[in-house]
PDB file of C-alpha atoms in Angstrom:
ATOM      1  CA  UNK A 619     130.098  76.217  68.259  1.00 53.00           C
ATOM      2  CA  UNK A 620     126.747  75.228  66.884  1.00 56.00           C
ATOM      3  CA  UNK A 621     125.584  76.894  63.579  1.00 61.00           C
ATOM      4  CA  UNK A 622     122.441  78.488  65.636  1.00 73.00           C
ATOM      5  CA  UNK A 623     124.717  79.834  67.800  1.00 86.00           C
ATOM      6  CA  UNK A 624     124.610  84.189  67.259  1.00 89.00           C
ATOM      7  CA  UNK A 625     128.135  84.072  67.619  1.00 88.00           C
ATOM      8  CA  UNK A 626     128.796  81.375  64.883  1.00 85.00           C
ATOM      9  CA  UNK A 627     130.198  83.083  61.897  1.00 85.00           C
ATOM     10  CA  UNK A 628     131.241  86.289  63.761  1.00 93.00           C
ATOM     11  CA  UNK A 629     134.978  87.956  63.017  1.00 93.00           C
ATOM     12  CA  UNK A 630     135.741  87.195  66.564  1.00 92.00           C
ATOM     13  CA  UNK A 631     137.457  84.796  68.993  1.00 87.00           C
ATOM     14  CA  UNK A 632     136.730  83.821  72.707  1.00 87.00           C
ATOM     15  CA  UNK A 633     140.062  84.500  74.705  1.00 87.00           C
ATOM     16  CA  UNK A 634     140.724  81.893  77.937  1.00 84.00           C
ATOM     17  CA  UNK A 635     141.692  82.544  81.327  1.00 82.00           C
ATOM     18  CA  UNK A 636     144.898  81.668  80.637  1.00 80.00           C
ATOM     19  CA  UNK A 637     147.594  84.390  78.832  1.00 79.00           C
ATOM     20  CA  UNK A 638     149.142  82.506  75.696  1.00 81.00           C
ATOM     21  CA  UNK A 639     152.269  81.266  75.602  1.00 85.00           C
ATOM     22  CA  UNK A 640     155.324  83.334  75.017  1.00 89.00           C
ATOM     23  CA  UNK A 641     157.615  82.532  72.368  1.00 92.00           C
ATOM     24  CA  UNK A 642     160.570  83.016  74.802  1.00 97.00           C
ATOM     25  CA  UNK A 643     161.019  82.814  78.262  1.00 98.00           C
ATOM     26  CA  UNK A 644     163.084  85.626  79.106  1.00 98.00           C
ATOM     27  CA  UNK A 645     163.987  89.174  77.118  1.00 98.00           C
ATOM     28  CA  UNK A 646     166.516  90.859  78.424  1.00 98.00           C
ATOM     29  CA  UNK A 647     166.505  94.730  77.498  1.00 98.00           C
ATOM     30  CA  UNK A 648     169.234  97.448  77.748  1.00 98.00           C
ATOM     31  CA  UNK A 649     170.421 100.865  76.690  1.00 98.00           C
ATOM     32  CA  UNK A 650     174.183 100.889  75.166  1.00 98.00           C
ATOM     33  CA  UNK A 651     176.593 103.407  75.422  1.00 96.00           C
ATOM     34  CA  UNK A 652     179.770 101.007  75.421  1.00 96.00           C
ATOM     35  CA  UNK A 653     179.580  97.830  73.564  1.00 97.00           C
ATOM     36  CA  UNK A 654     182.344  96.621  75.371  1.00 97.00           C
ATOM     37  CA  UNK A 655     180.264  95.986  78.275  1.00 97.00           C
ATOM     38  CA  UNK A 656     177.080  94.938  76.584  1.00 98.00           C
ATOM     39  CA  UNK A 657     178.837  92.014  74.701  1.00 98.00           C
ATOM     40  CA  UNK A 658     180.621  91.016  78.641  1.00 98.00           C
ATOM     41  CA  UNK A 659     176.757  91.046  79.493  1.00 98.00           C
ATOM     42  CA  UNK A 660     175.232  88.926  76.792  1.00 98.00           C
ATOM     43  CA  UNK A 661     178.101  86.255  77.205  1.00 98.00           C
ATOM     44  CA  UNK A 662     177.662  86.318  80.388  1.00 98.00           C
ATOM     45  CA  UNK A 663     174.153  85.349  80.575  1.00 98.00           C
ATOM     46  CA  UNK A 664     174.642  83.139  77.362  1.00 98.00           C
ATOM     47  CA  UNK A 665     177.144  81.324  79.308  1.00 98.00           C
ATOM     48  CA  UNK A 666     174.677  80.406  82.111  1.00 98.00           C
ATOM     49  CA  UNK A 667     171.668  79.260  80.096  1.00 98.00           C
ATOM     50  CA  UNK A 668     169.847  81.762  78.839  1.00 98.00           C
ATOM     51  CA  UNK A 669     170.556  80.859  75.222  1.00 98.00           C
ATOM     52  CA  UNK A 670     168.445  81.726  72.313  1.00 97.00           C
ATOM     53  CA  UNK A 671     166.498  78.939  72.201  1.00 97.00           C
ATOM     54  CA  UNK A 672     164.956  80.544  75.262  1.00 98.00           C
ATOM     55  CA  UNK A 673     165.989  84.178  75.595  1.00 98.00           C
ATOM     56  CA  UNK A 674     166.924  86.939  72.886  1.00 98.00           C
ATOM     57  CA  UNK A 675     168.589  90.473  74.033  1.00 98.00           C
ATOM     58  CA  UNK A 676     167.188  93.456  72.607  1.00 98.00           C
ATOM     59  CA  UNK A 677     168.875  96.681  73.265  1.00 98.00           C
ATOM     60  CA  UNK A 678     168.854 100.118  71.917  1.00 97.00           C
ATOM     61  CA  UNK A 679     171.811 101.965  70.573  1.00 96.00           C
ATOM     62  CA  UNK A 680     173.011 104.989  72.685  1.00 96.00           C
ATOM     63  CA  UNK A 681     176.283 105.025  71.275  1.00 95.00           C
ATOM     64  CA  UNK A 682     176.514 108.375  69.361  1.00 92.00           C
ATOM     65  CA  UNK A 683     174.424 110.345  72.068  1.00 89.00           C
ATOM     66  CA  UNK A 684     171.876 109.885  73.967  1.00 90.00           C
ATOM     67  CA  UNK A 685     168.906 109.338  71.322  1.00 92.00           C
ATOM     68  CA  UNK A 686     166.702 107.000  74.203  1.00 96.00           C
ATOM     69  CA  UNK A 687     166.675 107.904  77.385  1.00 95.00           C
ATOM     70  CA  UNK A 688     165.475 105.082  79.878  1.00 96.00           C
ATOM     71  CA  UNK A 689     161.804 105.954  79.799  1.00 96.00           C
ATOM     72  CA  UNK A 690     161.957 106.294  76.210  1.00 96.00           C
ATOM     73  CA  UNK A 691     164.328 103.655  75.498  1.00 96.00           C
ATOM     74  CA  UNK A 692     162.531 101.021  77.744  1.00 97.00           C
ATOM     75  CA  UNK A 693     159.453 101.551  76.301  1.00 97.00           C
ATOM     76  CA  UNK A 694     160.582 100.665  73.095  1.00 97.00           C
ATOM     77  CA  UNK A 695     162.126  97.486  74.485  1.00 98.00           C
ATOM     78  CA  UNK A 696     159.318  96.416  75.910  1.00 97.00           C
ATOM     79  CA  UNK A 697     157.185  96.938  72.407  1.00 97.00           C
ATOM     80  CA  UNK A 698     159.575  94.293  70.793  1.00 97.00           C
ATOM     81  CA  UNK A 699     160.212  91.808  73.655  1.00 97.00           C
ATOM     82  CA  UNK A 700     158.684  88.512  72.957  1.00 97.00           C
ATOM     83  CA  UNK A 701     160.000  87.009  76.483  1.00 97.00           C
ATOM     84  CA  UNK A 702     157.108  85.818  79.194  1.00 97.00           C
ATOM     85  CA  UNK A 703     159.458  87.659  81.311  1.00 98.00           C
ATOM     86  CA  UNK A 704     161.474  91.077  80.658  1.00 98.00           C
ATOM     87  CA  UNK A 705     164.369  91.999  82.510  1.00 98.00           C
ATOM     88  CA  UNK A 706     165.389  95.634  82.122  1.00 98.00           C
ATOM     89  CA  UNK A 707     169.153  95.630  82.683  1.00 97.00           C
ATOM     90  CA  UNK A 708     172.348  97.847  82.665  1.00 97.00           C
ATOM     91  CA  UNK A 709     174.546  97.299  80.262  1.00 97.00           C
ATOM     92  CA  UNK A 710     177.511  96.700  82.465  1.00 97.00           C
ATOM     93  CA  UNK A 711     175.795  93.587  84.821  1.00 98.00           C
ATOM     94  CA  UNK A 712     177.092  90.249  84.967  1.00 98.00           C
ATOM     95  CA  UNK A 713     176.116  86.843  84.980  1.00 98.00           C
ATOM     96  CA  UNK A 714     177.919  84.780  87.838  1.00 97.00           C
ATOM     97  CA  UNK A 715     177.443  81.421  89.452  1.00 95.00           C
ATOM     98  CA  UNK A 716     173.233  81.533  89.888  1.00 97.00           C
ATOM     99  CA  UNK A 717     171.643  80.402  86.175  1.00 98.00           C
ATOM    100  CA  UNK A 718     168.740  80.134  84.418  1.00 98.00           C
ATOM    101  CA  UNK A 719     167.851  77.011  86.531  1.00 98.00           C
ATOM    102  CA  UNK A 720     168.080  79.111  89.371  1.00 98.00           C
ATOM    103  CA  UNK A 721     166.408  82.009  88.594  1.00 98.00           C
ATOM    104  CA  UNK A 722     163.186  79.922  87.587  1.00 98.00           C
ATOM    105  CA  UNK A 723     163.559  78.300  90.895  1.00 98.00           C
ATOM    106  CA  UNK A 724     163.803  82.225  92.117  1.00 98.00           C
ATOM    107  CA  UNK A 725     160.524  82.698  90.497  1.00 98.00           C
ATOM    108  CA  UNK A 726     158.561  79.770  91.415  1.00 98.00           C
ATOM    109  CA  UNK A 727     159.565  80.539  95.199  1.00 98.00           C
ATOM    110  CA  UNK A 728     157.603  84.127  94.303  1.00 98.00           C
ATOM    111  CA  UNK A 729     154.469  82.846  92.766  1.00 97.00           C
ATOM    112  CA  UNK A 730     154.105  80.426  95.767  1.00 97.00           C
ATOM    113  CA  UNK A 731     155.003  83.368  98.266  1.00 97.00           C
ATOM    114  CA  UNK A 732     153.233  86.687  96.598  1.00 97.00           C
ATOM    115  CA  UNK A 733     150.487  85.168  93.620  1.00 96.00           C
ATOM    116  CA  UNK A 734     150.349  89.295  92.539  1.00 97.00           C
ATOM    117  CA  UNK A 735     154.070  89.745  92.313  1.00 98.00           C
ATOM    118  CA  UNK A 736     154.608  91.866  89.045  1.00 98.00           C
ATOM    119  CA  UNK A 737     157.749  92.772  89.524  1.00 98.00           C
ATOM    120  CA  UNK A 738     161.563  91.201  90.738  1.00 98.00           C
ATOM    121  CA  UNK A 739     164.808  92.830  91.403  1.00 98.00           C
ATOM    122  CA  UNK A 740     167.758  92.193  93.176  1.00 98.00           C
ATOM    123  CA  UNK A 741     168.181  95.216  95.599  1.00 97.00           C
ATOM    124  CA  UNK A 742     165.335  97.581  97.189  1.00 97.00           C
ATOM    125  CA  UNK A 743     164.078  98.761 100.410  1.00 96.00           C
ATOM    126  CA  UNK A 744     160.689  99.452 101.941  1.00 95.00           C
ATOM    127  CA  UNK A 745     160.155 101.625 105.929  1.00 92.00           C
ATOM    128  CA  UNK A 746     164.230 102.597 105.482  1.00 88.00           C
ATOM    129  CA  UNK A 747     165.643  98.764 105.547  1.00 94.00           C
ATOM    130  CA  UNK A 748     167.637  97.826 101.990  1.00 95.00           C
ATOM    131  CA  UNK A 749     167.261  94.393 101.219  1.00 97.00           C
ATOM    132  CA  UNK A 750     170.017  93.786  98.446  1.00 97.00           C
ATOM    133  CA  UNK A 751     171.789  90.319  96.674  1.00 98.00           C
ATOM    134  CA  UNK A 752     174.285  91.615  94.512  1.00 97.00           C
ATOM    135  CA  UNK A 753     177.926  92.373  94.091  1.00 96.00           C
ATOM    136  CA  UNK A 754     179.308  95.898  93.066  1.00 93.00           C
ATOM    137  CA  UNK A 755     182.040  98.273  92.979  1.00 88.00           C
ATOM    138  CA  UNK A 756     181.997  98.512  97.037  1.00 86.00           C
ATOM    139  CA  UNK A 757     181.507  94.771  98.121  1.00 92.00           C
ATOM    140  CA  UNK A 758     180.796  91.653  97.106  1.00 95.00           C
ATOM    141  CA  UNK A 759     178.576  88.637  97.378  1.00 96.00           C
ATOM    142  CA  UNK A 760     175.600  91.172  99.331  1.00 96.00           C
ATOM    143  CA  UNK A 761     173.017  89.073 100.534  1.00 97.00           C
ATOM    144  CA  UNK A 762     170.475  91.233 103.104  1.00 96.00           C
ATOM    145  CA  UNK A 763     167.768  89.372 103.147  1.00 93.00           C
ATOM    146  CA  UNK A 764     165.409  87.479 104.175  1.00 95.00           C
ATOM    147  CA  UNK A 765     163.892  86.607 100.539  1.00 97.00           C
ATOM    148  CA  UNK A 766     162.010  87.017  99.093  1.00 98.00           C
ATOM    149  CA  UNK A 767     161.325  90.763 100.448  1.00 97.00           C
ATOM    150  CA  UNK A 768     158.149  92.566  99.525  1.00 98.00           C
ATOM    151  CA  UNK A 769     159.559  96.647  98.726  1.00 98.00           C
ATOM    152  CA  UNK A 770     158.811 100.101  97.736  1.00 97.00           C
ATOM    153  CA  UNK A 771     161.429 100.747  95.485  1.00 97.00           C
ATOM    154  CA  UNK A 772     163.714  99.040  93.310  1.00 98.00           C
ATOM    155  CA  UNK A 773     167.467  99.195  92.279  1.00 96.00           C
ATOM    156  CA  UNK A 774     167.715 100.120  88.021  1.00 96.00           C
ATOM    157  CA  UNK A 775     170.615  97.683  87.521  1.00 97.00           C
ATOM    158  CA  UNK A 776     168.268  94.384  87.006  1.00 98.00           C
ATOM    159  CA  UNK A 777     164.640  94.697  87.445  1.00 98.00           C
ATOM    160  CA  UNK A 778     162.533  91.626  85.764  1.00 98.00           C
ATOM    161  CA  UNK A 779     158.960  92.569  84.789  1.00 98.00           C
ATOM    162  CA  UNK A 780     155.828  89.413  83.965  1.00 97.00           C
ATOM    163  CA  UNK A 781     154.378  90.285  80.660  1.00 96.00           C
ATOM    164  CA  UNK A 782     151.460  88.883  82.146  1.00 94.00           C
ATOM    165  CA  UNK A 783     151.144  91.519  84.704  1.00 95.00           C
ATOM    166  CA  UNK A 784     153.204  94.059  82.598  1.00 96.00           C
ATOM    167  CA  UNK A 785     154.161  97.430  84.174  1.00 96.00           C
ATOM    168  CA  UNK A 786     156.185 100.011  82.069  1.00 97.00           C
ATOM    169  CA  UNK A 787     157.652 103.591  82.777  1.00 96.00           C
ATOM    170  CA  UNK A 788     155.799 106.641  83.033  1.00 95.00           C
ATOM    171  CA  UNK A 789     155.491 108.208  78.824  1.00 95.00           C
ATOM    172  CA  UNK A 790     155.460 112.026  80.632  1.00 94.00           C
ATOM    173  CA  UNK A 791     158.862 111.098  82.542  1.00 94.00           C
ATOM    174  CA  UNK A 792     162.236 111.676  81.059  1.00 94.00           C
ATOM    175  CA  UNK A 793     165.763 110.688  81.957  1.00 92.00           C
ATOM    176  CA  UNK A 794     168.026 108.035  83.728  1.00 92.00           C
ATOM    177  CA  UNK A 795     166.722 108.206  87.487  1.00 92.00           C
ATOM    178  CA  UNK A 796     163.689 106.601  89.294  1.00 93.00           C
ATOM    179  CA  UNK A 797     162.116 104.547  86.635  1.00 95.00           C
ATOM    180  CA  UNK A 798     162.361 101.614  89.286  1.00 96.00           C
ATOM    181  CA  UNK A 799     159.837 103.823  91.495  1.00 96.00           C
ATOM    182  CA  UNK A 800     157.846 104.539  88.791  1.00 96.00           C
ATOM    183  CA  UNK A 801     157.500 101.041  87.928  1.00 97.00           C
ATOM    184  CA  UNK A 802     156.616  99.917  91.364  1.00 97.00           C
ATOM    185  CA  UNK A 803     154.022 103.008  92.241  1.00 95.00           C
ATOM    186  CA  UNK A 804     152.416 101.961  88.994  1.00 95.00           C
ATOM    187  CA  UNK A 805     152.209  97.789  90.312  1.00 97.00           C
ATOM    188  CA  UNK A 806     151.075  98.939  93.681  1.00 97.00           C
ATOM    189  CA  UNK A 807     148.246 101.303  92.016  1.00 95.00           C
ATOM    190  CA  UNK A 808     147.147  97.857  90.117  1.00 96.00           C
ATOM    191  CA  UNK A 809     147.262  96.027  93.160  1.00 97.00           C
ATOM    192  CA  UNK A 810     150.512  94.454  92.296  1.00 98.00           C
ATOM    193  CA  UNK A 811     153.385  93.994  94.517  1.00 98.00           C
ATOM    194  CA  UNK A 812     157.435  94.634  94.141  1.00 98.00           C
ATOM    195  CA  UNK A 813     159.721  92.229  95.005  1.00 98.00           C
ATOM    196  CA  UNK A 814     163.756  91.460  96.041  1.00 98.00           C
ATOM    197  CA  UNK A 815     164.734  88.063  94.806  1.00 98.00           C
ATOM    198  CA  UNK A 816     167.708  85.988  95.663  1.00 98.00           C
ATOM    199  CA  UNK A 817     169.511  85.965  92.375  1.00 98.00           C
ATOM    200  CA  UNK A 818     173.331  86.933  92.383  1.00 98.00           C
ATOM    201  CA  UNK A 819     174.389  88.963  89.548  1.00 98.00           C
ATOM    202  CA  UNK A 820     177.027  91.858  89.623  1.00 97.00           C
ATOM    203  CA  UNK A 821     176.716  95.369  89.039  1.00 96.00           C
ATOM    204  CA  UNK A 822     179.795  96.536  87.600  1.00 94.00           C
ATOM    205  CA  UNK A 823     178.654 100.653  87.673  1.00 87.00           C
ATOM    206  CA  UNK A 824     178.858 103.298  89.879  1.00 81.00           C
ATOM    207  CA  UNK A 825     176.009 104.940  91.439  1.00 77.00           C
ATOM    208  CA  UNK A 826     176.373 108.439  90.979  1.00 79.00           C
ATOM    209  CA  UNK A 827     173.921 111.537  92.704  1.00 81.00           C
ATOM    210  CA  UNK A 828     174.544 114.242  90.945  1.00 83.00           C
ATOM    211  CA  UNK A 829     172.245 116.710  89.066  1.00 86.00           C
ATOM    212  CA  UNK A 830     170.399 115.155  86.928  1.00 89.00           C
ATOM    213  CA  UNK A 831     169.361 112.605  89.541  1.00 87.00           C
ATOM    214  CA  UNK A 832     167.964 115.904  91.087  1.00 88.00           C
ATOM    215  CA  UNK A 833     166.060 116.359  88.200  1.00 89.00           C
ATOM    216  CA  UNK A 834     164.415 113.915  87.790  1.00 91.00           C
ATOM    217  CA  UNK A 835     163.452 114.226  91.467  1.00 87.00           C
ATOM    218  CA  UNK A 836     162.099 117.319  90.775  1.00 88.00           C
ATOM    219  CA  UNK A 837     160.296 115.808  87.484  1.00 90.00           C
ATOM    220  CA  UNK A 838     158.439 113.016  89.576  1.00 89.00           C
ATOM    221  CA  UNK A 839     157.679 114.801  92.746  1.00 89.00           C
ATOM    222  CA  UNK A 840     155.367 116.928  90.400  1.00 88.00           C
ATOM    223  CA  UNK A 841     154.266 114.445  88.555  1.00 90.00           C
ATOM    224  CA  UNK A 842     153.115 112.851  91.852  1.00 87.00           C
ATOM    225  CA  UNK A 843     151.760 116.455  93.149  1.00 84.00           C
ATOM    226  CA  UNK A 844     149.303 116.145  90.262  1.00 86.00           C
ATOM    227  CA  UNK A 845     148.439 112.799  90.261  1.00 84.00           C
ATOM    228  CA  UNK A 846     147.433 112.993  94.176  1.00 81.00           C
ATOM    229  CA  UNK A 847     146.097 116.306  94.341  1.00 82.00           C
ATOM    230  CA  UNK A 848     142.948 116.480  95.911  1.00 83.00           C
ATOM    231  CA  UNK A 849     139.921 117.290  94.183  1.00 83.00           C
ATOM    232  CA  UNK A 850     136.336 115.967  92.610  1.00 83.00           C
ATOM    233  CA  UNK A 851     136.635 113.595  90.215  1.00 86.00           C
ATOM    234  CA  UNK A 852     132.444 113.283  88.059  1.00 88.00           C
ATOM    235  CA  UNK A 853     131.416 109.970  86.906  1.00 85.00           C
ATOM    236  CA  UNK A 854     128.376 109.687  84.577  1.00 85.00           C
ATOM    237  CA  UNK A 855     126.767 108.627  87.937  1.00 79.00           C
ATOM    238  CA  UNK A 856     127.945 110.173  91.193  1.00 78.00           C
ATOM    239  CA  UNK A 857     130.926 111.890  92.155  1.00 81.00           C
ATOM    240  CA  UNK A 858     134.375 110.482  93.546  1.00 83.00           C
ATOM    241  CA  UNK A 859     136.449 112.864  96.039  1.00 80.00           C
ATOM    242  CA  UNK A 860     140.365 111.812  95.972  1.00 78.00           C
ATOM    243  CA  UNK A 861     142.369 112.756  98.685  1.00 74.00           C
ATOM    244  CA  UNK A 862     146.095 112.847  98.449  1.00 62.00           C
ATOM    245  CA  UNK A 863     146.959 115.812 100.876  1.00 59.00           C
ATOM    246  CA  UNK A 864     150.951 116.511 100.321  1.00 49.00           C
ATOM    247  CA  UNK A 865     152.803 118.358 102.938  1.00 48.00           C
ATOM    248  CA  UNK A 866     153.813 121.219 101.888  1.00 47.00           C
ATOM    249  CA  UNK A 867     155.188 123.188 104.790  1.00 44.00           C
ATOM    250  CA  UNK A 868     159.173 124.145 104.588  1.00 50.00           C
ATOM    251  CA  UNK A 869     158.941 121.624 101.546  1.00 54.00           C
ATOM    252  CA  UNK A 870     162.037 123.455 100.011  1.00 59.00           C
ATOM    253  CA  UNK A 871     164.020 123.389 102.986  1.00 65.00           C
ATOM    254  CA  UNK A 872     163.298 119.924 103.477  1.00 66.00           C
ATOM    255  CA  UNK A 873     164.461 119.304  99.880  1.00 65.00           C
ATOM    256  CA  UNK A 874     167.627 121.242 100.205  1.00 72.00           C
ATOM    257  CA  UNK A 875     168.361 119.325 103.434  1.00 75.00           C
ATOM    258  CA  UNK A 876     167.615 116.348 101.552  1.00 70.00           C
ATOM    259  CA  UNK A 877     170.233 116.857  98.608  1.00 72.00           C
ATOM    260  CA  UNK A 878     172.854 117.823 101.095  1.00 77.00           C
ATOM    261  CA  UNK A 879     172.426 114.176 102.374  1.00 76.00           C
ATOM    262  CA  UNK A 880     172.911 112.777  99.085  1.00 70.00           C
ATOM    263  CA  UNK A 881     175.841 115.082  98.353  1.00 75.00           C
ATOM    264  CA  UNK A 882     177.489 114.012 102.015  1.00 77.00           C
ATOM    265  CA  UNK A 883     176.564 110.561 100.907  1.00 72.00           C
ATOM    266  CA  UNK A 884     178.147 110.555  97.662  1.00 71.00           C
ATOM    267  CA  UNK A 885     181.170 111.629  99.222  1.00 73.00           C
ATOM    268  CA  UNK A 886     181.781 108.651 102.074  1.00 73.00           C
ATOM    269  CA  UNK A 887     181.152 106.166  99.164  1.00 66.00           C
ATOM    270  CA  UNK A 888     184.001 108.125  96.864  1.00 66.00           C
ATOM    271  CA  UNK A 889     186.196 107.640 100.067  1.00 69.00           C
ATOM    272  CA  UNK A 890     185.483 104.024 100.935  1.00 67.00           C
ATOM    273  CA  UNK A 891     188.062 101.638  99.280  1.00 68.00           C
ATOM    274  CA  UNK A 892     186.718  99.399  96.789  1.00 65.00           C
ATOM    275  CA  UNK A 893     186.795  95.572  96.390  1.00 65.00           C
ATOM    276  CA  UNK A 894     190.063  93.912  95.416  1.00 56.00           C
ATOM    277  CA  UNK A 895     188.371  92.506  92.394  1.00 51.00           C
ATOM    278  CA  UNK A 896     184.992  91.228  91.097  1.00 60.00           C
ATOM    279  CA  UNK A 897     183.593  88.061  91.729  1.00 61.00           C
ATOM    280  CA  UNK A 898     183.246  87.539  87.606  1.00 61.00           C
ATOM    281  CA  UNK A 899     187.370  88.100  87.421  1.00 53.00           C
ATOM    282  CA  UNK A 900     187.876  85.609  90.473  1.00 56.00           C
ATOM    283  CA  UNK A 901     186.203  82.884  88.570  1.00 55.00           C
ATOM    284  CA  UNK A 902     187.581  83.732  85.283  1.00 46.00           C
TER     285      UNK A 902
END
């Protein structure tokens, strides 16, 4: 910069079209109740590439109570991750065969296929159709594809964010339920888009509906009710009208129906047998 130049001199630096590097690659962040599983997780992953040369795992410590809860907690991840990609994971997930070579391969098939992805996971659904890679409690080696699969919603158990696009759950949200829709309402408001990836890890947990998922139900369908209310919205120069008109006729009934669903559906999946053994114990 020449020394006539009005900016020469300034306290100030021109910033590029292109986001700085990362010091890591990938950050993977979780909430811990049982460090048992947490340190099965972290070898798991160490043991398939992401070492620390190239990833760290942050987590924070639930396991005298819950003192984060995954709005909370997550947030606080995502202040300390350094990784140019964050993966918000359970605590009981495992690594198996697919590595880190094959999860950047994941992500380069992404960028080519959706340039505003923000946002990868390994099981959603979008218009009622699940599209899922994964292996849990139920059955393994789930590939419902194809991929990847542009969705609405995303599964909690392994959701990978871009810093460079970063999302992060609601701060006037609270519990353990539906940050994945939160995260992917909040892309799609940014003109972002939510994707299913195929990258094989297992879920070791047990998806449970109980009350507190109805909760925090509850807790988002207001939170929703106010954010797409409709009303008159001033600007310093004309005025913008949003219209988010909610049906609200037999809207309890509907809601009672709904968690007799989830209740009936709870039950089938406590009845189904489960798998003989995990995919991580067969190739132990």
């Amino acid at each position: 910069m020449s020394s006539g130049c009005p900016l020469a001199g300034l306290p100030a630096r021109a910033v590029s079209g292109a986001a700085p590097e990362a010091p890591l690659r990938f950050s993977f962040l979780s909430l811990v109740t049982r460090p048992d599983q947490y340190a099965a997780m972290v070898s798991s992953f160490v043991a398939r590439g992401f070492t620390p040369d190239v990833a760290e795992f942050l987590y924070v410590d639930n396991r005298d109570g819950n003192q984060f809860d995954a709005y909370s907690g997550l947030n606080r991840l995502l202040q300390e991750a350094r990784g140019s990609y964050l993966i918000c994971l359970h605590q009981d997930v495992l690594a198996l065969q697919d590595d880190r070579r094959v999860l950047e391969a994941r992500l380069a098939e992404l960028d080519a296929a959706a340039p505003r992805w923000a946002i990868a996971a390994n099981a959603g659904r979008r218009d009622g159709r699940y599209v899922i890679r994964i292996s849990d409690r139920w059955r393994l080696n789930q590939a419902r594809g194809p991929f990847p699969a542009e969705v609405d919603v995303v599964d909690e158990n392994f959701i990978l964010l871009r810093r460079d696009r970063l999302v992060a759950p609601s701060c006037d949200l609270t519990g353990f339920h539906l940050y994945g829709l939160d995260l992917v309402q909040q892309a799609q408001a940014r003109g972002l888009t939510a994707h299913v990836i195929d990258f094989h890890v297992e879920h070791q947990g047990e998806a449970v509906v109980d009350q507190r998922y109805f909760d925090c139900l509850d807790d988002y369908e207001a939170k929703a009710a106010r954010q797409m209310r409709t009303r008159k919205v001033p600007t310093l120069a004309e005025d913008v009208w949003l219209d988010g008109t909610r049906l609200r006729l037999s809207h309890h009934l509907l809601r009672l129906r709904r968690r007799i669903n989830y209740l009936r559906r709870q039950a089938r999946y406590a009845r189904r047998p489960r798998a003989n053994a995990t995919l991580s114990a067969k190739e132990s």
